C-alpha cells in the first residue's frame, strides 16, 4: 500500500492558453468510490469510469477504497477529457502501483480509453508551452503527427507506467521545416499559373499581398474568383518561426490539423456564408477560437460577401482594427489573436451578371442597390483594393494559355516588402504605412496634383483618398521607387472604382 | 437444512462466482408456487448465508436495519465489512435467462451507501467496506443457482 495522498500536475485550456491545475488525490477507507471536486464539467466527472476501467484493463489492482480527487485551483472551471491520465497516475501512485520517481517533474495530459490506451486531446501545443514555462516535462499520448514537445515523453498506454515515467520514450519538438518541406509545401499549393486571362486581378493580388491590403473581387459567377483566392497563400512569404508557433497554437486548441502549418504554409480559411457569429470570431462553451482566429497570419476568404450575416461582418471590425478578438464571458475576457489578410468576393448584383457584356442582368435597380449596400461601412474601410473580375475569354482557355505563375508573383511580393521595410527604416519613426498620413507616404508633386484632381472630380471623401494613396505607395514599392509618382496614383485609382457602377 | 451437494463452482473471474446448489429439500414445506414472497426471500438469504460462510466469510448480522432500511447480510472478510444484498427470482428452467442481481439499481445502491455510513458510525472496529450482491435463481424445491458478485458496485459522488 502506498500513501495517503498524492498530487500530479496537469492543465486546463482557457481560450488559447493552458492554465496549470494540480490533481490531488486522497485515499480513505470507507465506502469505495471516487469523488471529484473542483468544478468539474460532465466530461471530467465521467473520467472516473474511464480511469477505473483503464486501470483494471491494464492489470492494476483496483482497491476497495474511497478516492477524493481535488482539481486545484478549485475556482477554475475544468473542462475536457485531458484529466483522465493525471487522475489515473495520481491514483496509481497513491496505491503504490507505479514508481513515483520523476512524476513530480511531469505535466500529464491525455484521455484514456477503457482499454488503457491513451488518446490525444486538443490543445497539445498550449500544454507544451505551459510545461516549458513551468520547467516540466509534458507527458501525453503521441499525436497523429508523431510530434510532441521538446523532451516531452510519449505515453501511449497506461500499462507503460509500470516501468516508471523515466522509461517513457522521448519525442522531438516539431522540427523547423526543412528545405524539402518548404518545397513540398510549394508543390502542394495551387499555382496562379492555372488562372488564365486574369492578369489585372493577379496584379491586384500582388499589390494586396505586398502592402497587406484587404482585397475585394467583384465579378460574375464562373470568373475564377474563388480559384484566385485559394492561390493567395502561394504568393505570401512562408510563416516565420514565431508566426508559425502562434498559428499552431490556435489550430491546436481548435483541434485542427497542423500538418500544413508545420511545413510553414499560411492558413487559408474560407468559411461558408451561413457561418454564425460564434463560428466567425469564436465562442461556445468552453470558448474556442473562430475562423477569424484560425486565419491568423494567413488569409480569410469570404466568398459571396453580401450573403454573410450583417452581425457576422460587423463582428470582424475588432479583429480588422486591433488584430485580436476579445470575447467577454462570465468568467472573464478571452483574447484570441486574429491578424489576417482579408480576401472577399462578391457578385455585382443578385443574379451576378450586372455589367457582363454577354449576359443580360435581370435585377431591378432597387435590388441591386440593396444588395450592394449590404457590404459597406467598417468592412469596406479595410478593403483597399477593389478589382473587377470578368469572365476569362474562352479562346484563351481553349488555347491553354498560362499567365504569371505563383513563383513570379511571390518574388515580386517579396522584393516589394523588402524595399518597403528598407524605405521605412530610413524614416525617423519606423511606423507601418497603415498608420501614416498622406504626406508621410512620400508622394511627389505630380502625384499629389493627380490625386487632388481625381478626388475633386469623383467627389472622394477623406478616407477614400487615404486608401488610394496607400495603394499607390505599395505600387511604388513594387517598382522600388522611394517616391510615389503620377502613374502609381492612376493605377491605384483603377483599383478603387468599378467601371460598371 | 443440509445442502447435499455443491454441483459446480464456476469462477467467472476475480469478481464473480457462480454456484449451483442442490439439496433433498430446501424445507419450504409446500410447492414453490404456493410460497409467498417473504418465505422465498428468507430462503434466498438462507442459501446466500450458507454459501458465503462456506467461502470463509464471517457473518455478523442478518437483516440489520435502521431508519434508512435493511441490509440482508453483513459479514466480515479480509478485515473488511461486507454488505450483501440478496435478490431471488423463481425460474422455470435453469437456462431461463433472468438476472436477479440486476434489480440492485442506482436507487438501491444509494440507499446501501447510507446504510453503510450508518453501520460504520455504530462500530469502530472496521472502517473499510465492500458491497456484494448475491443473485439467487430458484429452479425447484431442491435446486438453486447462486451468483456472487464481489465488490459489485462502488459509490461515486
mmCIF file of N, CA, C and O in Angstrom, chain A residues 124-174:
data_model
loop_
_atom_site.group_PDB
_atom_site.id
_atom_site.type_symbol
_atom_site.label_atom_id
_atom_site.label_comp_id
_atom_site.label_asym_id
_atom_site.label_seq_id
_atom_site.Cartn_x
_atom_site.Cartn_y
_atom_site.Cartn_z
ATOM 1 N N UNK A 124 -2.623 20.467 -27.541
ATOM 2 C CA UNK A 124 -1.317 19.966 -27.098
ATOM 3 C C UNK A 124 -0.239 21.042 -27.155
ATOM 4 O O UNK A 124 0.638 21.102 -26.298
ATOM 5 N N UNK A 125 -0.327 21.921 -28.166
ATOM 6 C CA UNK A 125 0.679 22.981 -28.305
ATOM 7 C C UNK A 125 0.626 23.910 -27.090
ATOM 8 O O UNK A 125 1.663 24.326 -26.561
ATOM 9 N N UNK A 126 -0.601 24.208 -26.636
ATOM 10 C CA UNK A 126 -0.757 25.089 -25.473
ATOM 11 C C UNK A 126 -0.197 24.413 -24.220
ATOM 12 O O UNK A 126 0.509 25.055 -23.416
ATOM 13 N N UNK A 127 -0.466 23.120 -24.060
ATOM 14 C CA UNK A 127 0.052 22.398 -22.894
ATOM 15 C C UNK A 127 1.574 22.379 -22.921
ATOM 16 O O UNK A 127 2.240 22.505 -21.896
ATOM 17 N N UNK A 128 2.114 22.204 -24.129
ATOM 18 C CA UNK A 128 3.563 22.161 -24.285
ATOM 19 C C UNK A 128 4.183 23.487 -23.862
ATOM 20 O O UNK A 128 5.191 23.520 -23.151
ATOM 21 N N UNK A 129 3.551 24.605 -24.291
ATOM 22 C CA UNK A 129 4.091 25.909 -23.929
ATOM 23 C C UNK A 129 4.094 26.101 -22.418
ATOM 24 O O UNK A 129 5.055 26.607 -21.834
ATOM 25 N N UNK A 130 2.997 25.680 -21.789
ATOM 26 C CA UNK A 130 2.896 25.825 -20.339
ATOM 27 C C UNK A 130 3.962 24.976 -19.638
ATOM 28 O O UNK A 130 4.628 25.430 -18.704
ATOM 29 N N UNK A 131 4.122 23.739 -20.108
ATOM 30 C CA UNK A 131 5.091 22.841 -19.491
ATOM 31 C C UNK A 131 6.486 23.454 -19.555
ATOM 32 O O UNK A 131 7.244 23.408 -18.583
ATOM 33 N N UNK A 132 6.818 24.046 -20.707
ATOM 34 C CA UNK A 132 8.142 24.663 -20.837
ATOM 35 C C UNK A 132 8.298 25.836 -19.886
ATOM 36 O O UNK A 132 9.344 26.023 -19.278
ATOM 37 N N UNK A 133 7.220 26.625 -19.785
ATOM 38 C CA UNK A 133 7.243 27.765 -18.878
ATOM 39 C C UNK A 133 7.474 27.318 -17.438
ATOM 40 O O UNK A 133 8.176 27.966 -16.679
ATOM 41 N N UNK A 134 6.821 26.211 -17.076
ATOM 42 C CA UNK A 134 6.897 25.747 -15.692
ATOM 43 C C UNK A 134 8.106 24.859 -15.450
ATOM 44 O O UNK A 134 8.339 24.403 -14.325
ATOM 45 N N UNK A 135 8.859 24.574 -16.502
ATOM 46 C CA UNK A 135 10.022 23.709 -16.358
ATOM 47 C C UNK A 135 9.653 22.257 -16.118
ATOM 48 O O UNK A 135 10.362 21.530 -15.440
ATOM 49 N N UNK A 136 8.522 21.830 -16.671
ATOM 50 C CA UNK A 136 8.079 20.447 -16.501
ATOM 51 C C UNK A 136 8.199 19.693 -17.829
ATOM 52 O O UNK A 136 8.329 20.305 -18.882
ATOM 53 N N UNK A 137 8.145 18.390 -17.746
ATOM 54 C CA UNK A 137 8.158 17.567 -18.950
ATOM 55 C C UNK A 137 6.720 17.193 -19.289
ATOM 56 O O UNK A 137 6.005 16.669 -18.447
ATOM 57 N N UNK A 138 6.321 17.477 -20.524
ATOM 58 C CA UNK A 138 4.966 17.119 -20.929
ATOM 59 C C UNK A 138 4.888 15.621 -21.179
ATOM 60 O O UNK A 138 5.712 15.067 -21.907
ATOM 61 N N UNK A 139 3.930 14.954 -20.534
ATOM 62 C CA UNK A 139 3.693 13.539 -20.817
ATOM 63 C C UNK A 139 2.309 13.436 -21.421
ATOM 64 O O UNK A 139 1.311 13.776 -20.783
ATOM 65 N N UNK A 140 2.258 13.041 -22.694
ATOM 66 C CA UNK A 140 0.965 12.982 -23.377
ATOM 67 C C UNK A 140 1.023 11.876 -24.414
ATOM 68 O O UNK A 140 2.091 11.418 -24.784
ATOM 69 N N UNK A 141 -0.143 11.449 -24.874
ATOM 70 C CA UNK A 141 -0.152 10.454 -25.941
ATOM 71 C C UNK A 141 0.438 11.067 -27.200
ATOM 72 O O UNK A 141 0.335 12.269 -27.400
ATOM 73 N N UNK A 142 1.019 10.248 -28.027
ATOM 74 C CA UNK A 142 1.569 10.726 -29.279
ATOM 75 C C UNK A 142 0.425 11.238 -30.143
ATOM 76 O O UNK A 142 -0.622 10.622 -30.209
ATOM 77 N N UNK A 143 0.622 12.379 -30.796
ATOM 78 C CA UNK A 143 -0.460 12.814 -31.681
ATOM 79 C C UNK A 143 -0.232 12.285 -33.080
ATOM 80 O O UNK A 143 0.762 11.653 -33.384
ATOM 81 N N UNK A 144 -1.212 12.565 -33.935
ATOM 82 C CA UNK A 144 -1.211 11.959 -35.260
ATOM 83 C C UNK A 144 0.019 12.360 -36.066
ATOM 84 O O UNK A 144 0.429 11.654 -36.972
ATOM 85 N N UNK A 145 0.635 13.480 -35.728
ATOM 86 C CA UNK A 145 1.781 13.964 -36.495
ATOM 87 C C UNK A 145 3.075 13.283 -36.068
ATOM 88 O O UNK A 145 4.095 13.461 -36.691
ATOM 89 N N UNK A 146 3.001 12.538 -34.989
ATOM 90 C CA UNK A 146 4.223 11.942 -34.498
ATOM 91 C C UNK A 146 5.111 12.989 -33.878
ATOM 92 O O UNK A 146 6.317 12.839 -33.814
ATOM 93 N N UNK A 147 4.534 14.101 -33.446
ATOM 94 C CA UNK A 147 5.360 15.151 -32.870
ATOM 95 C C UNK A 147 4.806 15.577 -31.529
ATOM 96 O O UNK A 147 3.637 15.866 -31.384
ATOM 97 N N UNK A 148 5.629 15.600 -30.567
ATOM 98 C CA UNK A 148 5.242 16.130 -29.271
ATOM 99 C C UNK A 148 6.133 17.315 -29.010
ATOM 100 O O UNK A 148 6.673 17.909 -29.934
ATOM 101 N N UNK A 149 6.279 17.671 -27.785
ATOM 102 C CA UNK A 149 7.099 18.832 -27.474
ATOM 103 C C UNK A 149 8.533 18.397 -27.231
ATOM 104 O O UNK A 149 8.836 17.218 -27.144
ATOM 105 N N UNK A 150 9.406 19.385 -27.102
ATOM 106 C CA UNK A 150 10.824 19.089 -26.919
ATOM 107 C C UNK A 150 11.027 18.354 -25.602
ATOM 108 O O UNK A 150 10.534 18.794 -24.563
ATOM 109 N N UNK A 151 11.697 17.239 -25.688
ATOM 110 C CA UNK A 151 11.951 16.478 -24.480
ATOM 111 C C UNK A 151 10.700 15.934 -23.835
ATOM 112 O O UNK A 151 10.722 15.437 -22.731
ATOM 113 N N UNK A 152 9.580 16.065 -24.529
ATOM 114 C CA UNK A 152 8.336 15.549 -23.977
ATOM 115 C C UNK A 152 8.355 14.038 -24.066
ATOM 116 O O UNK A 152 9.043 13.461 -24.902
ATOM 117 N N UNK A 153 7.584 13.417 -23.190
ATOM 118 C CA UNK A 153 7.541 11.965 -23.218
ATOM 119 C C UNK A 153 6.206 11.490 -23.751
ATOM 120 O O UNK A 153 5.185 12.138 -23.538
ATOM 121 N N UNK A 154 6.278 10.378 -24.460
ATOM 122 C CA UNK A 154 5.077 9.859 -25.118
ATOM 123 C C UNK A 154 4.564 8.664 -24.342
ATOM 124 O O UNK A 154 5.294 7.704 -24.112
ATOM 125 N N UNK A 155 3.325 8.731 -23.924
ATOM 126 C CA UNK A 155 2.706 7.627 -23.221
ATOM 127 C C UNK A 155 1.518 7.173 -24.057
ATOM 128 O O UNK A 155 0.560 7.920 -24.214
ATOM 129 N N UNK A 156 1.622 5.987 -24.626
ATOM 130 C CA UNK A 156 0.505 5.570 -25.473
ATOM 131 C C UNK A 156 -0.404 4.590 -24.746
ATOM 132 O O UNK A 156 -1.520 4.363 -25.165
ATOM 133 N N UNK A 157 0.078 3.985 -23.652
ATOM 134 C CA UNK A 157 -0.745 3.026 -22.920
ATOM 135 C C UNK A 157 -0.448 3.161 -21.428
ATOM 136 O O UNK A 157 0.699 3.329 -21.034
ATOM 137 N N UNK A 158 -1.489 3.075 -20.638
ATOM 138 C CA UNK A 158 -1.343 3.258 -19.196
ATOM 139 C C UNK A 158 -0.402 2.218 -18.579
ATOM 140 O O UNK A 158 0.262 2.482 -17.585
ATOM 141 N N UNK A 159 -0.343 1.027 -19.195
ATOM 142 C CA UNK A 159 0.484 -0.046 -18.650
ATOM 143 C C UNK A 159 1.965 0.317 -18.680
ATOM 144 O O UNK A 159 2.757 -0.207 -17.908
ATOM 145 N N UNK A 160 2.344 1.260 -19.570
ATOM 146 C CA UNK A 160 3.752 1.662 -19.680
ATOM 147 C C UNK A 160 4.291 2.275 -18.393
ATOM 148 O O UNK A 160 5.490 2.303 -18.179
ATOM 149 N N UNK A 161 3.387 2.767 -17.544
ATOM 150 C CA UNK A 161 3.841 3.477 -16.345
ATOM 151 C C UNK A 161 4.443 2.548 -15.307
ATOM 152 O O UNK A 161 5.081 2.992 -14.365
ATOM 153 N N UNK A 162 4.227 1.244 -15.479
ATOM 154 C CA UNK A 162 4.782 0.298 -14.505
ATOM 155 C C UNK A 162 6.287 0.424 -14.393
ATOM 156 O O UNK A 162 6.862 0.251 -13.339
ATOM 157 N N UNK A 163 6.932 0.749 -15.539
ATOM 158 C CA UNK A 163 8.393 0.894 -15.542
ATOM 159 C C UNK A 163 8.810 2.276 -15.046
ATOM 160 O O UNK A 163 9.983 2.558 -14.962
ATOM 161 N N UNK A 164 7.858 3.128 -14.785
ATOM 162 C CA UNK A 164 8.206 4.467 -14.319
ATOM 163 C C UNK A 164 8.202 5.448 -15.476
ATOM 164 O O UNK A 164 8.393 5.081 -16.635
ATOM 165 N N UNK A 165 8.006 6.716 -15.121
ATOM 166 C CA UNK A 165 7.829 7.722 -16.147
ATOM 167 C C UNK A 165 9.144 8.009 -16.873
ATOM 168 O O UNK A 165 9.168 8.440 -18.016
ATOM 169 N N UNK A 166 10.259 7.693 -16.226
ATOM 170 C CA UNK A 166 11.553 7.967 -16.851
ATOM 171 C C UNK A 166 11.856 7.020 -18.005
ATOM 172 O O UNK A 166 12.758 7.253 -18.785
ATOM 173 N N UNK A 167 11.119 5.922 -18.064
ATOM 174 C CA UNK A 167 11.372 4.938 -19.125
ATOM 175 C C UNK A 167 10.551 5.221 -20.379
ATOM 176 O O UNK A 167 10.673 4.540 -21.383
ATOM 177 N N UNK A 168 9.691 6.222 -20.322
ATOM 178 C CA UNK A 168 8.850 6.515 -21.493
ATOM 179 C C UNK A 168 9.705 7.100 -22.617
ATOM 180 O O UNK A 168 10.647 7.835 -22.348
ATOM 181 N N UNK A 169 9.380 6.789 -23.863
ATOM 182 C CA UNK A 169 10.168 7.335 -24.975
ATOM 183 C C UNK A 169 10.043 8.859 -25.065
ATOM 184 O O UNK A 169 8.995 9.427 -24.780
ATOM 185 N N UNK A 170 11.134 9.498 -25.466
ATOM 186 C CA UNK A 170 11.162 10.953 -25.601
ATOM 187 C C UNK A 170 10.896 11.313 -27.052
ATOM 188 O O UNK A 170 11.361 10.642 -27.963
ATOM 189 N N UNK A 171 10.095 12.352 -27.271
ATOM 190 C CA UNK A 171 9.825 12.759 -28.645
ATOM 191 C C UNK A 171 10.479 14.099 -28.927
ATOM 192 O O UNK A 171 10.849 14.829 -28.021
ATOM 193 N N UNK A 172 10.608 14.404 -30.200
ATOM 194 C CA UNK A 172 11.232 15.666 -30.605
ATOM 195 C C UNK A 172 10.203 16.764 -30.699
ATOM 196 O O UNK A 172 9.053 16.519 -31.002
ATOM 197 N N UNK A 173 10.666 17.993 -30.492
ATOM 198 C CA UNK A 173 9.792 19.126 -30.733
ATOM 199 C C UNK A 173 9.539 19.197 -32.238
ATOM 200 O O UNK A 173 10.339 18.754 -33.035
ATOM 201 N N UNK A 174 8.361 19.725 -32.629
ATOM 202 C CA UNK A 174 8.103 19.841 -34.070
ATOM 203 C C UNK A 174 9.272 20.556 -34.712
ATOM 204 O O UNK A 174 9.571 21.700 -34.411
#
